[in-house]
Amino acid sequence: MSGPERRDSGDRGKSTAEKPRLDRQRILEAGAEFIEQFGPRHLTMRRLGTELGVEAMSLYRYIPSRENLLDGIVEVVIDELYKDPEVYPEPRHGWQDYLLRLAHGLRRLALAHPQVFPLIATRPTEAPWVRPPLRSLRWVESFLKALTSAGFSDQAAVDAYRAFSSFLLGHLLLEVAALGADVGPVDDVEPRPPRSTDLDDYPLLQRLQERLSEDRSEQEFEESLESLLDRLETLQA
Amino acid sequence: MSGPERRDSGDRGKSTAEKPRLDRQRILEAGAEFIEQFGPRHLTMRRLGTELGVEAMSLYRYIPSRENLLDGIVEVVIDELYKDPEVYPEPRHGWQDYLLRLAHGLRRLALAHPQVFPLIATRPTEAPWVRPPLRSLRWVESFLKALTSAGFSDQAAVDAYRAFSSFLLGHLLLEVAALGADVGPVDDVEPRPPRSTDLDDYPLLQRLQERLSEDRSEQEFEESLESLLDRLETLQA
DNA sequence: ATGCTTAGCTTACGTTGTAAGCCAATCCGA
DNA sequence: TCGGATTGGCTTACAACGTAAGCTAAGCAT
């Protein structure tokens, strides 16, 4: 601990100008990965630092605060929606097809990132009228364009956006929570011991416990989605 | 700061054996109130202590940890549902009436406690198959009983419970978030400056911004609820 | 050589949750 | 009446957190 050498500097030889080891994107990606592994509660600046082979304070050159870090992580993850080839940013086969693809894309996203999704769902958005989980301006614009140009009135398009948002939020949040994700973003929590609850006073729960534990997310999602689309149809011009 | 007097002890005279100043219930209620005022993020053991005129560590005689404190607060708040005279724990005028009352009761609860509701929505439940926001065993039992005795099959009742849960969760979470509640329980956040977003690239958002900012929660809630009940009707025997 | 910029490190501070132990007041059986 | 046990809140202490401030080595342009 006394020698003058600053770091063993990894690569041998001269020092092939290996550019900044850190940049915002790398940090955000590492953060997303970390959260996916350990849950948002365990993401601390120091731990993320060591994950990246760096001291905590080094992160602050690229990221102004932990809050901003979480925002960035959320952004990085939802941006994946653009890379999903099944989801078109513009409708191609009618608005129903567009909404179906969008919904399924978001569901894939949620299932691929169960620990990050609660953050997507619960972090403040960049404007009060932007609602999770479709929380990027680009997608909201895209959504509204799809509907209005399909004959929805302005009001109907807005209503549809809200109905769509709350449907997805409710369904996906519960679905990832059932996967055991830490759903409490600010204050999230450990998996929680199953606590062999005393069901003696609850005969129906006892009888239905097995059914209640079954996973029918897929069907439920499809059915609710279809029913929502049916309902939205009545809003059309 | 040297005198031997331990506390100015409030009340004059002897000290009318004013029993424990603290008890679990009192702490939980103070916690709920505190959160409603300042948001969950700002609830710390020390602050809650001073709020109660007591040192932080004193709380630990009644509450094992902060996590447990939050759980307790959630419990206290949802228990208010029992005090709502509009909501009957047993159906009285058919299952539709029961579900309507339940839904409206939960909505009133959410609107009365916008800062606590995100906790209700996102904190782990006591069994994996118990879903927020209807997260007490008693209510789940009551719900299932109402439906099965109205002719729903076991499976249909369970499906209904889930559909009902995700509907309420999505709607109410977005509604309280729009009220400016800290929706991030684990990591929640300051109100966030509206950030005068550049909408130059988003013509529709620009045109619809006013409509998007309008509050139509009431109607949306009613419409979605009705549509859900219509859908559930098809599940009946 | 000189000085500026870059990128990560060191140190330090105030705040957090909570473990451990202290101590006054009360209660209880003798 | 007493003297231990119990109760209920306090004090102290610690490790971990987010982050402000400043440092320093390396690379750059002059």
Coordinates of C-alpha atoms (C1' of nucleotides) in Angstrom, one line a residue:
Chain A
M1 CA 0.0 0.0 0.0
S2 CA 2.9 2.4 -0.4
G3 CA 4.3 2.0 -3.9
P4 CA 3.6 4.8 -6.4
E5 CA 1.9 2.6 -9.0
R6 CA -1.7 3.8 -9.2
R7 CA -3.4 0.8 -10.6
D8 CA -2.1 -2.4 -12.0
S9 CA -3.9 -1.1 -15.1
G10 CA -5.0 -4.4 -16.5
D11 CA -3.4 -4.6 -19.9
R12 CA 0.2 -5.2 -20.2
G13 CA 2.7 -3.1 -22.1
K14 CA 2.5 0.6 -22.8
S15 CA -1.1 1.4 -22.2
T16 CA -3.1 1.1 -25.4
A17 CA -5.1 4.3 -24.7
E18 CA -8.0 2.3 -23.5
K19 CA -10.2 5.4 -23.3
P20 CA -12.6 6.1 -20.4
R21 CA -13.5 2.9 -18.6
L22 CA -16.8 4.5 -17.7
D23 CA -19.6 6.2 -19.5
R24 CA -23.2 6.9 -18.7
Q25 CA -24.5 4.2 -20.9
R26 CA -22.3 1.5 -19.4
I27 CA -23.3 2.6 -15.9
L28 CA -27.0 2.5 -16.7
E29 CA -26.7 -0.9 -18.2
A30 CA -24.7 -2.2 -15.3
G31 CA -27.3 -0.7 -13.0
A32 CA -30.2 -2.4 -14.8
E33 CA -28.4 -5.7 -14.7
F34 CA -27.6 -5.3 -11.0
I35 CA -31.2 -4.5 -10.2
E36 CA -32.3 -7.5 -12.2
Q37 CA -30.0 -9.7 -10.1
F38 CA -30.5 -8.3 -6.6
G39 CA -33.4 -6.0 -6.6
P40 CA -33.5 -2.2 -6.6
R41 CA -33.1 -2.0 -2.8
H42 CA -29.6 -3.4 -3.0
L43 CA -28.4 -1.1 -5.6
T44 CA -26.2 1.4 -3.9
M45 CA -23.7 3.7 -5.4
R46 CA -20.8 1.9 -3.7
R47 CA -21.9 -1.6 -4.8
L48 CA -22.5 -0.5 -8.4
G49 CA -19.1 1.1 -8.2
T50 CA -17.4 -2.1 -7.2
E51 CA -19.4 -3.9 -9.8
L52 CA -17.8 -1.7 -12.4
G53 CA -14.4 -1.9 -10.8
V54 CA -14.4 1.6 -9.6
E55 CA -15.0 3.7 -6.6
A56 CA -18.5 5.0 -5.9
M57 CA -17.7 8.6 -6.3
S58 CA -16.4 8.0 -9.8
L59 CA -20.0 7.4 -10.9
Y60 CA -20.8 11.0 -10.1
R61 CA -18.8 12.2 -13.1
Y62 CA -21.5 10.7 -15.3
I63 CA -24.5 10.7 -13.1
P64 CA -25.7 13.5 -10.9
S65 CA -27.5 11.4 -8.3
R66 CA -28.9 8.1 -7.4
E67 CA -32.4 9.3 -8.3
N68 CA -31.1 10.2 -11.7
L69 CA -29.4 6.8 -12.0
L70 CA -32.7 5.1 -11.4
D71 CA -34.4 7.3 -14.0
G72 CA -31.7 6.5 -16.5
I73 CA -32.0 2.8 -15.8
V74 CA -35.8 2.9 -16.4
E75 CA -35.2 4.8 -19.6
V76 CA -32.6 2.3 -20.9
V77 CA -34.9 -0.6 -20.2
I78 CA -38.0 0.8 -21.9
D79 CA -35.9 1.9 -24.9
E80 CA -35.7 -1.8 -25.6
L81 CA -39.2 -1.6 -26.9
Y82 CA -37.7 0.0 -30.0
K83 CA -35.6 -3.0 -30.6
D84 CA -38.5 -5.4 -30.5
P85 CA -39.1 -6.4 -34.1
E86 CA -42.7 -7.4 -33.3
V87 CA -43.6 -4.0 -32.2
Y88 CA -44.0 -1.3 -34.9
P89 CA -43.6 2.3 -33.9
E90 CA -46.3 3.0 -36.6
P91 CA -49.4 1.0 -37.1
R92 CA -49.2 -1.3 -40.1
H93 CA -52.2 -3.4 -40.0
G94 CA -54.8 -1.3 -38.3
W95 CA -54.9 0.1 -34.8
Q96 CA -56.0 -3.1 -33.1
D97 CA -53.0 -4.9 -34.4
Y98 CA -50.8 -2.0 -33.3
L99 CA -52.2 -2.0 -29.8
L100 CA -51.9 -5.8 -29.5
R101 CA -48.3 -5.7 -30.5
L102 CA -47.6 -2.9 -28.2
A103 CA -49.2 -4.6 -25.3
H104 CA -47.4 -7.8 -25.9
G105 CA -44.2 -6.0 -26.4
L106 CA -44.6 -4.3 -23.0
R107 CA -45.5 -7.6 -21.4
R108 CA -42.3 -9.2 -22.8
L109 CA -40.4 -6.3 -21.5
A110 CA -41.9 -6.7 -18.0
L111 CA -41.2 -10.4 -17.9
A112 CA -37.7 -9.9 -19.2
H113 CA -37.0 -7.4 -16.5
P114 CA -39.3 -8.3 -13.6
Q115 CA -37.2 -6.4 -11.1
V116 CA -36.9 -3.2 -13.1
F117 CA -40.5 -3.1 -14.2
P118 CA -41.8 -1.9 -10.8
L119 CA -39.6 1.1 -11.3
I120 CA -41.0 1.6 -14.8
A121 CA -44.4 1.5 -13.2
T122 CA -43.9 3.7 -10.2
R123 CA -41.2 6.3 -10.9
P124 CA -42.5 9.8 -11.6
T125 CA -42.8 10.4 -15.3
E126 CA -41.4 13.4 -17.2
A127 CA -44.8 15.0 -17.4
P128 CA -47.8 14.5 -15.2
W129 CA -49.9 13.3 -18.1
V130 CA -47.5 10.7 -19.2
R131 CA -48.5 7.5 -17.6
P132 CA -46.6 4.4 -17.0
P133 CA -45.8 1.9 -18.4
L134 CA -45.9 3.7 -21.8
R135 CA -43.8 6.4 -20.4
S136 CA -41.8 7.8 -23.2
L137 CA -43.0 10.8 -25.1
R138 CA -42.2 9.1 -28.4
W139 CA -44.5 6.2 -27.6
V140 CA -47.3 8.3 -26.4
E141 CA -47.1 10.4 -29.5
S142 CA -47.1 7.2 -31.6
F143 CA -50.0 5.8 -29.7
L144 CA -52.1 8.9 -30.1
K145 CA -51.3 9.2 -33.8
A146 CA -52.3 5.6 -34.4
L147 CA -55.7 6.1 -32.9
T148 CA -56.5 9.5 -34.2
S149 CA -55.6 8.6 -37.7
A150 CA -57.8 5.5 -37.3
G151 CA -60.8 7.8 -36.8
F152 CA -60.7 8.3 -33.0
S153 CA -61.6 11.7 -31.9
D154 CA -58.9 13.5 -29.9
Q155 CA -60.9 12.9 -26.7
A156 CA -61.3 9.2 -27.6
A157 CA -57.7 8.8 -28.3
V158 CA -56.7 10.2 -24.9
D159 CA -59.3 8.1 -23.2
A160 CA -57.9 5.1 -25.0
Y161 CA -54.4 5.9 -23.9
R162 CA -55.5 6.1 -20.3
A163 CA -57.5 2.9 -20.4
F164 CA -54.6 1.1 -22.1
S165 CA -52.1 2.4 -19.5
S166 CA -54.1 1.4 -16.4
F167 CA -54.8 -2.0 -17.9
L168 CA -51.2 -2.7 -18.6
L169 CA -50.0 -1.3 -15.3
G170 CA -52.3 -3.3 -13.2
H171 CA -51.8 -6.5 -15.1
L172 CA -48.1 -6.4 -15.5
L173 CA -47.3 -5.1 -12.0
L174 CA -49.3 -8.0 -10.5
E175 CA -47.7 -10.4 -12.9
V176 CA -44.1 -9.5 -12.0
A177 CA -45.0 -9.3 -8.4
A178 CA -46.1 -12.9 -8.6
L179 CA -42.7 -13.7 -10.1
G180 CA -41.4 -12.6 -6.7
A181 CA -40.1 -9.3 -7.9
D182 CA -39.5 -6.6 -5.4
V183 CA -42.4 -4.4 -6.3
G184 CA -41.6 -1.7 -3.8
P185 CA -39.2 0.6 -5.7
V186 CA -38.5 3.3 -3.2
D187 CA -38.9 1.0 -0.4
D188 CA -38.8 -2.5 -1.7
V189 CA -38.4 -5.6 0.3
E190 CA -37.0 -9.0 0.7
P191 CA -38.9 -12.0 -0.7
R192 CA -40.7 -12.2 2.6
P193 CA -41.1 -15.6 4.2
P194 CA -44.2 -17.3 2.9
R195 CA -45.6 -17.2 6.5
S196 CA -47.7 -20.3 6.7
T197 CA -50.8 -18.3 7.3
D198 CA -53.4 -19.7 9.5
L199 CA -56.3 -20.3 7.2
D200 CA -58.5 -22.0 9.7
D201 CA -60.8 -19.1 9.7
Y202 CA -61.0 -18.9 6.0
P203 CA -62.6 -22.0 4.6
L204 CA -62.8 -20.7 1.0
L205 CA -59.3 -19.7 0.9
Q206 CA -58.4 -23.1 2.2
R207 CA -60.4 -24.8 -0.5
L208 CA -59.2 -22.5 -3.3
Q209 CA -55.7 -22.1 -2.3
E210 CA -54.4 -24.3 -5.0
R211 CA -56.3 -22.6 -7.7
L212 CA -55.3 -19.2 -6.3
S213 CA -51.7 -20.2 -6.6
E214 CA -52.0 -21.4 -10.2
D215 CA -50.5 -19.1 -12.8
R216 CA -53.0 -18.1 -15.4
S217 CA -51.4 -14.7 -16.3
E218 CA -51.2 -15.5 -20.0
Q219 CA -54.9 -16.1 -20.4
E220 CA -56.0 -13.4 -18.1
F221 CA -53.8 -10.9 -20.0
E222 CA -55.2 -12.0 -23.3
E223 CA -58.8 -11.9 -22.2
S224 CA -58.6 -8.5 -20.5
L225 CA -56.7 -7.1 -23.5
E226 CA -59.3 -8.4 -25.9
S227 CA -62.1 -7.0 -23.7
L228 CA -60.4 -3.7 -23.5
L229 CA -60.0 -3.5 -27.3
D230 CA -63.7 -4.4 -27.7
R231 CA -64.5 -1.5 -25.4
L232 CA -62.2 0.9 -27.2
E233 CA -63.9 0.0 -30.5
T234 CA -67.0 1.8 -29.3
L235 CA -65.0 4.9 -28.9
Q236 CA -64.1 5.0 -32.6
A237 CA -65.7 7.5 -34.9
Chain B
M1 CA -28.7 20.5 30.1
S2 CA -27.4 19.4 33.5
G3 CA -30.4 19.3 35.9
P4 CA -31.6 16.0 37.0
E5 CA -35.1 16.5 35.9
R6 CA -35.8 13.8 33.3
R7 CA -38.6 15.3 31.3
D8 CA -40.8 18.3 31.9
S9 CA -43.5 15.6 31.8
G10 CA -46.2 17.7 30.3
D11 CA -49.0 17.5 32.8
R12 CA -48.6 19.3 36.0
G13 CA -48.9 17.7 39.4
K14 CA -48.0 14.3 40.6
S15 CA -48.1 12.3 37.4
T16 CA -51.4 10.7 36.9
A17 CA -50.0 7.4 35.9
E18 CA -50.4 8.2 32.3
K19 CA -49.7 4.7 31.2
P20 CA -47.4 4.0 28.3
R21 CA -47.3 7.0 26.1
L22 CA -46.7 4.6 23.2
D23 CA -48.3 1.6 21.8
R24 CA -48.2 -0.1 18.5
Q25 CA -51.5 1.3 17.3
R26 CA -50.6 4.8 18.1
I27 CA -47.3 4.5 16.3
L28 CA -48.9 3.0 13.2
E29 CA -51.4 5.8 13.1
A30 CA -48.8 8.4 13.6
G31 CA -46.8 6.8 10.8
A32 CA -49.8 6.7 8.4
E33 CA -50.4 10.4 9.1
F34 CA -46.8 11.3 8.7
I35 CA -46.6 9.5 5.3
E36 CA -49.7 11.2 4.2
Q37 CA -48.1 14.5 5.0
F38 CA -44.6 14.1 3.8
G39 CA -44.5 10.9 1.7
P40 CA -43.0 7.6 2.6
R41 CA -39.5 8.6 1.7
H42 CA -39.3 11.0 4.6
L43 CA -40.6 8.6 7.2
T44 CA -37.6 7.7 9.3
M45 CA -37.5 6.2 12.7
R46 CA -36.0 9.3 14.2
R47 CA -38.5 11.7 12.6
L48 CA -41.4 9.5 13.6
G49 CA -40.0 9.4 17.1
T50 CA -39.8 13.1 17.5
E51 CA -43.3 13.3 16.0
L52 CA -44.4 11.2 19.0
G53 CA -42.2 13.1 21.4
V54 CA -40.0 10.2 21.9
E55 CA -36.5 9.0 20.9
A56 CA -36.3 6.8 17.8
M57 CA -35.2 3.7 19.7
S58 CA -38.2 3.8 21.9
L59 CA -40.3 2.7 18.9
Y60 CA -38.4 -0.5 18.7
R61 CA -40.1 -1.7 21.9
Y62 CA -43.3 -2.0 19.8
I63 CA -42.1 -2.4 16.3
P64 CA -39.3 -4.8 15.3
S65 CA -38.1 -2.9 12.2
R66 CA -38.9 -0.2 9.8
E67 CA -40.2 -2.7 7.3
N68 CA -42.6 -4.0 9.8
L69 CA -43.6 -0.5 10.6
L70 CA -44.6 0.1 6.9
D71 CA -46.4 -3.2 6.8
G72 CA -48.3 -2.2 9.9
I73 CA -49.2 1.2 8.5
V74 CA -50.6 -0.5 5.3
E75 CA -52.6 -2.8 7.5
V76 CA -54.0 0.0 9.6
V77 CA -55.1 2.0 6.5
I78 CA -56.8 -0.9 4.6
D79 CA -58.6 -1.8 7.8
E80 CA -60.5 1.4 7.4
L81 CA -62.5 -0.4 4.7
Y82 CA -64.3 -2.2 7.5
K83 CA -65.4 1.1 8.9
D84 CA -66.9 2.3 5.6
P85 CA -70.6 2.0 6.0
E86 CA -71.1 1.9 2.2
V87 CA -69.1 -1.3 1.9
Y88 CA -70.7 -4.5 3.3
P89 CA -68.4 -7.3 4.2
E90 CA -71.2 -9.6 2.9
P91 CA -73.2 -9.1 -0.2
R92 CA -76.7 -7.8 0.4
H93 CA -78.1 -6.9 -3.0
G94 CA -76.3 -9.3 -5.3
W95 CA -72.7 -9.7 -6.3
Q96 CA -72.7 -6.8 -8.7
D97 CA -73.7 -4.4 -6.0
Y98 CA -71.2 -5.9 -3.7
L99 CA -68.3 -5.5 -6.2
L100 CA -69.4 -1.9 -7.0
R101 CA -69.4 -1.0 -3.3
L102 CA -66.1 -2.7 -2.8
A103 CA -64.5 -0.9 -5.7
H104 CA -65.8 2.4 -4.7
G105 CA -64.7 1.9 -1.1
L106 CA -61.2 1.1 -2.2
R107 CA -61.2 4.1 -4.5
R108 CA -62.3 6.3 -1.6
L109 CA -59.6 4.8 0.5
A110 CA -57.0 5.5 -2.2
L111 CA -58.1 9.1 -2.6
A112 CA -58.2 9.6 1.2
H113 CA -54.6 8.3 1.5
P114 CA -52.9 9.0 -1.8
Q115 CA -49.5 8.8 -0.3
V116 CA -50.1 5.5 1.5
F117 CA -51.9 3.8 -1.3
P118 CA -48.7 3.1 -3.3
L119 CA -47.5 1.2 -0.4
I120 CA -50.8 -0.8 -0.3
A121 CA -50.3 -1.5 -3.9
T122 CA -46.7 -2.5 -4.0
R123 CA -45.7 -4.0 -0.6
P124 CA -45.4 -7.8 -0.6
T125 CA -48.5 -9.4 0.6
E126 CA -48.8 -12.1 3.2
A127 CA -49.2 -14.9 0.7
P128 CA -48.2 -14.9 -2.9
W129 CA -51.7 -15.4 -4.1
V130 CA -53.0 -12.4 -2.2
R131 CA -53.0 -9.5 -4.6
P132 CA -53.2 -5.8 -3.8
P133 CA -55.1 -3.7 -3.3
L134 CA -57.5 -6.2 -1.8
R135 CA -54.8 -7.6 0.4
S136 CA -56.3 -8.8 3.6
L137 CA -57.3 -12.4 3.9
R138 CA -60.6 -11.5 5.3
W139 CA -61.6 -9.5 2.2
V140 CA -60.3 -12.1 -0.2
E141 CA -62.4 -14.7 1.6
S142 CA -65.4 -12.4 1.5
F143 CA -64.9 -11.7 -2.2
L144 CA -64.7 -15.3 -3.1
K145 CA -67.6 -16.2 -1.0
A146 CA -69.7 -13.5 -2.6
L147 CA -69.0 -14.8 -6.0
T148 CA -69.2 -18.6 -5.5
S149 CA -72.4 -18.3 -3.6
A150 CA -73.7 -16.2 -6.5
G151 CA -73.2 -19.2 -8.8
F152 CA -69.6 -18.6 -10.0
S153 CA -67.5 -21.7 -10.2
D154 CA -64.4 -21.9 -8.1
Q155 CA -62.3 -21.1 -11.1
A156 CA -64.5 -18.3 -12.2
A157 CA -64.4 -16.7 -8.7
V158 CA -60.6 -16.8 -8.7
D159 CA -60.5 -15.3 -12.2
A160 CA -62.8 -12.6 -11.1
Y161 CA -60.7 -11.8 -8.0
R162 CA -57.7 -11.4 -10.2
A163 CA -59.4 -9.3 -12.8
F164 CA -60.8 -7.1 -10.1
S165 CA -57.4 -6.7 -8.5
S166 CA -55.5 -5.7 -11.5
F167 CA -58.3 -3.4 -12.6
L168 CA -58.2 -1.6 -9.3
L169 CA -54.5 -1.6 -9.0
G170 CA -53.9 0.0 -12.4
H171 CA -56.6 2.6 -12.1
L172 CA -56.0 3.7 -8.5
L173 CA -52.3 3.7 -8.8
L174 CA -52.4 6.0 -11.7
E175 CA -55.1 8.1 -10.1
V176 CA -53.1 8.8 -7.0
A177 CA -49.9 9.2 -9.0
A178 CA -51.7 11.9 -10.9
L179 CA -52.5 13.5 -7.5
G180 CA -48.8 13.9 -7.1
A181 CA -48.3 11.1 -4.7
D182 CA -44.9 9.6 -4.3
V183 CA -45.6 6.4 -6.1
G184 CA -42.3 4.9 -5.6
P185 CA -42.6 3.2 -2.2
V186 CA -39.1 1.8 -1.8
D187 CA -37.6 4.5 -3.7
D188 CA -39.9 7.3 -4.0
V189 CA -39.2 10.8 -5.1
E190 CA -39.7 14.4 -4.9
P191 CA -42.6 15.9 -6.9
R192 CA -40.2 16.4 -9.8
P193 CA -40.1 19.7 -11.6
P194 CA -42.6 19.6 -14.5
R195 CA -39.7 20.1 -16.8
S196 CA -41.0 22.1 -19.6
T197 CA -40.5 19.4 -22.0
D198 CA -39.6 20.2 -25.6
L199 CA -42.7 19.1 -27.4
D200 CA -41.5 20.5 -30.7
D201 CA -41.0 17.0 -32.1
Y202 CA -44.4 15.8 -30.9
P203 CA -47.2 17.6 -32.7
L204 CA -50.0 15.5 -31.3
L205 CA -48.8 15.8 -27.8
Q206 CA -48.7 19.5 -28.3
R207 CA -52.2 19.6 -29.7
L208 CA -53.6 17.2 -27.0
Q209 CA -51.6 18.4 -24.0
E210 CA -54.6 20.2 -22.5
R211 CA -56.8 17.2 -22.9
L212 CA -54.1 14.9 -21.6
S213 CA -53.9 17.0 -18.5
E214 CA -57.6 17.0 -17.8
D215 CA -58.8 14.9 -15.0
R216 CA -61.4 12.3 -16.0
S217 CA -60.6 9.7 -13.4
E218 CA -64.1 9.5 -12.2
Q219 CA -65.7 8.6 -15.6
E220 CA -62.8 6.4 -16.6
F221 CA -63.1 4.5 -13.4
E222 CA -66.8 4.0 -13.7
E223 CA -66.6 3.0 -17.3
S224 CA -63.9 0.5 -16.8
L225 CA -65.6 -0.9 -13.7
E226 CA -68.8 -1.4 -15.6
S227 CA -67.1 -3.0 -18.5
L228 CA -65.3 -5.3 -16.1
L229 CA -68.6 -6.3 -14.4
D230 CA -70.1 -7.0 -17.8
R231 CA -67.2 -9.2 -18.6
L232 CA -67.4 -11.0 -15.3
E233 CA -71.1 -11.7 -15.9
T234 CA -70.1 -14.1 -18.6
L235 CA -68.1 -16.1 -16.1
Q236 CA -71.2 -16.8 -14.0
A237 CA -72.8 -20.3 -13.9
Chain C
dA1 C1' 8.4 23.1 -20.4
dT2 C1' 3.7 24.9 -19.3
dG3 C1' -0.6 24.8 -18.1
dC4 C1' -5.5 22.8 -19.0
dT5 C1' -8.6 19.1 -19.1
dT6 C1' -10.1 14.5 -18.0
dA7 C1' -11.2 10.7 -15.1
dG8 C1' -11.0 8.4 -11.3
dC9 C1' -9.6 8.4 -6.1
dT10 C1' -9.6 10.0 -1.2
dT11 C1' -11.5 12.0 2.6
dA12 C1' -15.2 13.7 5.2
dC13 C1' -19.9 14.7 6.8
dG14 C1' -24.5 14.2 8.0
dT15 C1' -28.2 10.8 8.1
dT16 C1' -30.0 6.3 8.3
dG17 C1' -31.6 1.6 10.6
dT18 C1' -30.8 -0.8 14.6
dA19 C1' -27.9 -3.7 18.3
dA20 C1' -26.7 -3.3 23.2
dG21 C1' -27.1 -1.8 27.4
dC22 C1' -28.7 1.7 30.9
dC23 C1' -31.8 3.5 34.3
dA24 C1' -36.1 5.5 36.5
dA25 C1' -40.5 4.3 37.6
dT26 C1' -43.9 1.0 38.6
dC27 C1' -45.6 -3.3 40.1
dC28 C1' -45.8 -7.5 43.1
dG29 C1' -45.4 -10.9 46.4
dA30 C1' -43.4 -11.1 51.2
Chain D
dT1 C1' -42.9 -2.0 54.1
dC2 C1' -39.9 -3.6 51.4
dG3 C1' -36.9 -5.5 47.5
dG4 C1' -36.5 -7.7 43.5
dA5 C1' -38.6 -8.1 38.7
dT6 C1' -40.7 -5.8 35.0
dT7 C1' -41.7 -2.0 32.1
dG8 C1' -40.8 1.8 29.0
dG9 C1' -38.1 5.0 27.4
dC10 C1' -33.1 6.8 26.8
dT11 C1' -28.1 6.8 25.6
dT12 C1' -24.5 5.3 23.1
dA13 C1' -22.5 3.1 19.2
dC14 C1' -21.7 1.3 14.6
dA15 C1' -21.8 0.1 9.9
dA16 C1' -23.7 1.6 5.6
dC17 C1' -25.6 5.1 2.8
dG18 C1' -25.6 9.4 -0.6
dT19 C1' -22.8 12.9 -1.9
dA20 C1' -19.8 17.6 -1.3
dA21 C1' -15.1 18.9 -1.8
dG22 C1' -10.9 18.5 -3.2
dC23 C1' -6.9 15.7 -4.9
dT24 C1' -3.9 13.7 -8.4
dA25 C1' -2.0 11.3 -12.5
dA26 C1' -2.2 11.1 -17.3
dG27 C1' -2.9 13.1 -21.7
dC28 C1' -3.5 17.2 -24.4
dA29 C1' -2.4 21.7 -26.7
dT30 C1' 0.5 25.5 -26.5

